[in-house]
Coordinates of C-alpha atoms and ligand atoms in Angstrom, one line a residue:
M1 CA 0.0 -0.2 0.2
S2 CA 1.1 3.3 -0.7
P3 CA 0.2 6.7 1.1
Q4 CA -1.1 7.9 -2.4
N5 CA -3.7 5.0 -2.0
L6 CA -4.9 6.1 1.0
P7 CA -7.5 8.6 -0.2
A8 CA -9.2 6.6 -2.1
V9 CA -8.9 3.6 0.4
L10 CA -10.7 5.4 2.9
R11 CA -13.1 7.2 0.7
E12 CA -14.2 4.1 -0.4
V13 CA -13.9 2.4 3.7
G14 CA -16.7 5.4 3.8
R15 CA -19.2 4.2 2.1
R16 CA -18.8 0.9 3.7
I17 CA -18.8 2.6 6.7
A18 CA -22.1 4.5 5.4
R19 CA -23.8 1.8 4.0
A20 CA -23.5 -0.8 7.2
A21 CA -25.1 1.5 9.0
A22 CA -28.0 3.1 7.0
A23 CA -29.0 -1.2 6.6
A24 CA -29.3 -1.0 10.6
G25 CA -31.2 2.5 10.9
R26 CA -27.7 4.6 11.7
N27 CA -26.0 7.0 11.5
A28 CA -23.1 6.3 10.2
Q29 CA -22.0 9.5 11.9
S30 CA -21.7 6.5 14.9
V31 CA -19.3 4.9 14.8
T32 CA -15.0 5.5 14.7
L33 CA -13.4 4.6 12.6
L34 CA -9.5 3.5 14.9
A35 CA -6.5 2.7 12.3
V36 CA -4.6 -0.2 13.4
G37 CA -1.3 1.0 12.6
K38 CA 1.1 -2.2 14.1
G39 CA 3.9 -3.2 11.1
Q40 CA 2.8 -0.5 9.4
P41 CA 5.5 2.2 8.4
V42 CA 4.7 5.8 10.1
E43 CA 4.4 7.3 6.9
L44 CA 1.4 5.5 6.3
L45 CA -0.2 5.9 9.3
A46 CA 0.8 9.5 9.1
A47 CA -1.0 10.1 6.1
A48 CA -4.6 8.8 6.8
A49 CA -4.1 12.0 9.9
D50 CA -3.4 13.8 6.9
C51 CA -6.6 12.1 4.8
G52 CA -8.4 13.2 8.3
V53 CA -8.2 9.9 10.1
T54 CA -8.1 10.7 14.2
D55 CA -7.9 7.6 16.0
F56 CA -4.9 4.8 15.8
G57 CA -5.1 1.7 17.4
E58 CA -1.3 0.0 18.0
N59 CA -0.6 -3.6 20.3
Y60 CA 3.2 -2.9 21.0
L61 CA 4.3 -1.2 23.0
Q62 CA 7.2 0.0 21.7
E63 CA 6.3 0.4 18.3
A64 CA 3.6 2.4 19.3
L65 CA 5.2 5.0 21.7
A66 CA 8.0 6.1 18.5
K67 CA 5.0 6.2 16.5
V68 CA 4.0 8.8 18.7
A69 CA 6.8 10.2 19.7
A70 CA 7.5 10.1 15.2
L71 CA 3.3 12.0 15.3
Q72 CA 3.2 14.0 18.5
N73 CA 3.0 17.3 16.3
R74 CA -0.4 15.8 15.2
A75 CA -3.6 16.3 17.1
L76 CA -4.2 11.9 17.3
T77 CA -5.9 10.0 19.9
W78 CA -4.3 6.8 20.3
H79 CA -5.8 3.2 21.3
F80 CA -3.6 0.2 23.0
I81 CA -5.5 -2.7 21.7
G82 CA -2.7 -5.3 22.1
R83 CA -1.3 -7.7 25.1
I84 CA -1.4 -5.4 28.2
Q85 CA 2.3 -6.7 30.1
A86 CA 1.4 -5.7 34.2
N87 CA 5.3 -5.1 34.3
K88 CA 4.6 -2.5 31.7
T89 CA 1.5 -0.7 32.0
R90 CA 2.9 2.4 32.7
P91 CA 3.6 4.0 29.1
I92 CA 0.2 2.7 28.6
A93 CA -1.4 4.6 31.9
D94 CA 1.6 7.8 30.2
T95 CA 0.9 8.1 26.8
F96 CA -3.4 6.4 25.7
T97 CA -6.4 7.9 25.3
W98 CA -7.4 5.0 25.7
V99 CA -7.4 0.8 26.0
H100 CA -9.5 -1.7 24.9
T101 CA -8.1 -5.0 25.6
L102 CA -8.1 -4.4 30.0
D103 CA -9.2 -8.0 31.5
R104 CA -7.8 -8.3 34.8
L105 CA -8.9 -6.2 37.8
K106 CA -5.0 -5.6 38.8
V107 CA -3.1 -4.3 35.5
A108 CA -6.6 -1.4 36.1
E109 CA -5.5 -1.3 39.4
R110 CA -1.8 -0.5 38.0
L111 CA -3.1 1.5 35.1
A112 CA -5.4 4.2 37.9
A113 CA -2.2 4.1 39.9
Q114 CA -0.6 4.9 37.4
R115 CA -2.9 7.1 35.2
P116 CA -1.1 11.4 35.9
F117 CA -3.1 13.2 38.2
H118 CA -3.1 16.2 35.0
A119 CA -4.0 13.7 32.8
P120 CA -8.0 13.1 32.8
P121 CA -9.0 9.7 33.2
L122 CA -7.6 6.9 30.6
N123 CA -10.7 5.4 29.1
V124 CA -10.9 1.6 29.1
C125 CA -12.6 -1.5 27.7
L126 CA -13.5 -4.3 28.9
Q127 CA -12.4 -6.9 26.3
V128 CA -14.3 -10.8 26.4
N129 CA -13.5 -13.9 25.5
I130 CA -16.9 -13.7 23.9
A131 CA -15.8 -17.6 22.2
G132 CA -13.8 -18.6 25.3
E133 CA -11.5 -19.2 23.2
V134 CA -7.5 -20.2 24.4
S135 CA -5.8 -19.0 22.2
K136 CA -7.1 -15.4 23.4
G137 CA -7.2 -13.2 25.7
G138 CA -9.9 -11.1 27.6
V139 CA -12.4 -12.0 30.3
A140 CA -14.9 -14.3 30.4
P141 CA -19.1 -13.7 29.9
G142 CA -19.9 -15.1 34.1
E143 CA -16.7 -13.2 35.1
L144 CA -17.5 -9.8 33.6
P145 CA -20.4 -8.2 36.0
A146 CA -17.7 -8.4 38.6
L147 CA -14.3 -7.3 37.5
A148 CA -16.8 -4.5 35.2
A149 CA -17.8 -3.5 38.7
A150 CA -14.5 -3.8 40.4
V151 CA -13.3 -1.9 37.5
A152 CA -16.0 0.7 37.7
Q153 CA -14.9 1.5 41.3
L154 CA -11.6 3.1 40.0
S155 CA -11.9 7.2 39.9
R156 CA -8.5 7.1 36.9
L157 CA -10.3 4.9 34.5
T158 CA -14.1 5.7 32.8
L159 CA -15.5 2.9 31.9
R160 CA -16.2 3.2 28.1
G161 CA -17.1 -0.2 27.6
L162 CA -17.0 -4.3 26.5
M163 CA -14.2 -5.2 23.0
C164 CA -14.4 -8.2 21.9
I165 CA -12.1 -10.3 18.8
P166 CA -14.1 -12.8 18.0
P167 CA -13.2 -16.9 16.0
E168 CA -13.1 -15.6 11.9
E169 CA -16.3 -16.8 10.3
S170 CA -16.7 -15.8 7.2
E171 CA -20.8 -15.8 6.9
P172 CA -21.6 -12.4 8.3
A173 CA -24.9 -14.0 9.9
R174 CA -23.0 -16.3 11.3
Q175 CA -20.1 -12.4 12.3
R176 CA -23.5 -10.7 13.2
T177 CA -24.4 -14.0 16.0
W178 CA -20.4 -12.9 18.3
F179 CA -21.3 -9.0 18.2
A180 CA -24.7 -10.1 18.8
R181 CA -23.2 -11.3 21.9
L182 CA -21.5 -8.4 23.3
R183 CA -24.1 -6.3 23.2
V184 CA -26.4 -7.8 24.4
L185 CA -23.5 -8.7 27.5
R186 CA -24.0 -4.2 27.5
D187 CA -26.8 -4.3 27.6
E188 CA -26.6 -6.5 30.7
L189 CA -24.5 -4.2 32.4
N190 CA -26.5 -1.5 31.7
A191 CA -29.7 -2.8 33.1
A192 CA -27.2 -3.6 36.5
G193 CA -26.6 0.2 36.2
H194 CA -23.2 1.0 33.9
R195 CA -23.2 3.1 31.3
L196 CA -21.2 1.6 28.9
D197 CA -21.6 3.9 25.3
T198 CA -19.0 1.8 22.9
L199 CA -18.9 -1.9 21.5
S200 CA -15.3 -1.8 20.2
M201 CA -15.5 -4.7 17.8
G202 CA -15.1 -4.9 14.0
M203 CA -12.0 -6.0 12.1
S204 CA -10.9 -5.5 8.3
A205 CA -13.0 -9.1 7.8
D206 CA -16.1 -8.7 9.4
F207 CA -16.1 -4.5 10.1
E208 CA -19.5 -4.7 8.3
S209 CA -21.6 -7.1 10.3
A210 CA -20.1 -5.3 13.5
I211 CA -21.5 -2.2 12.9
Q212 CA -25.2 -4.2 12.1
E213 CA -24.9 -5.0 15.7
G214 CA -24.2 -1.6 17.2
A215 CA -20.3 -1.7 16.8
T216 CA -19.1 2.5 18.3
I217 CA -15.2 1.6 16.6
I218 CA -14.2 -0.8 14.4
R219 CA -10.5 -1.4 15.2
L220 CA -9.0 -1.1 11.1
G221 CA -5.3 -2.6 10.2
T222 CA -5.3 -4.1 6.1
V223 CA -7.9 -2.7 4.4
L224 CA -7.0 0.2 5.3
F225 CA -3.2 -0.2 4.4
G226 CA -2.9 -3.3 2.7
A227 CA -1.5 -6.4 4.2
R228 CA 1.1 -5.8 6.9
P229 CA 4.7 -6.6 6.1
P230 CA 6.0 -9.9 7.1
Ligands
LIG301 C1 -4.4 -6.1 14.2 C2 -6.1 -5.9 14.8 C3 -7.3 -5.6 14.4 C4 -6.3 -5.1 12.6 O1 -6.6 -5.9 11.7 P1 -7.8 -6.2 10.5 O2 -8.2 -7.3 10.1 O3 -6.0 -5.9 9.5 O4 -8.0 -5.7 10.0 C5 -8.3 -5.3 14.5 N1 -7.5 -5.3 16.4 C6 -7.6 -6.2 16.8 C7 -6.9 -6.0 18.1 C8 -6.1 -6.2 16.5 O5 -5.3 -6.7 17.2

């Protein structure tokens, strides 16, 4: 993928988002595009920012910190979407506006304690292991209410919503089943008194299904930037 192609790619993705939102009776403005830059050169991210992309997601801390530093002159919002090592929470608390992959109270407590006092609370989503896959992170659905209640008590974090990475499915109907489950879990938490406004779900292969089920943040890498360099 070359930076020159990005404007056309972003226009096409924007059209697909608009179509999926319209089909669901939703406003396309209610869906935030998170550009996932892992493995991609910072020049490509800069080109996306030039096209108006404001939100960027990164998985690997060292790579992320270098990109944040390189693009610090732009007003961008950075989201951490990778596995969190409990002993590496401080740079995450220092640098990011959002964390999508919180799944343990211990990590939540560290992020809350380390969030700089001059910064607003860190926005967090709880990652849910929606299909119970051993290879994936995330809290089990049954343990979600207790974790949500505990995280909601931490004043330096704002519990915004839920995130999932479902199993790969080629059938849109089956993709939607997983996303619908996450939406139901969100609704159950809100019925219990939480005020979650975020569903971080949908990637390049399934974002239209996610939008149909209520995604408010879709996390797109390949469809924007092409295959990740090896
Ligand atoms: C890599 C990644 C994405 C983007 O994946 P694509 O299929 O390239 O769009 C989204 N979310 C998470 C958590 C990721 O690790």
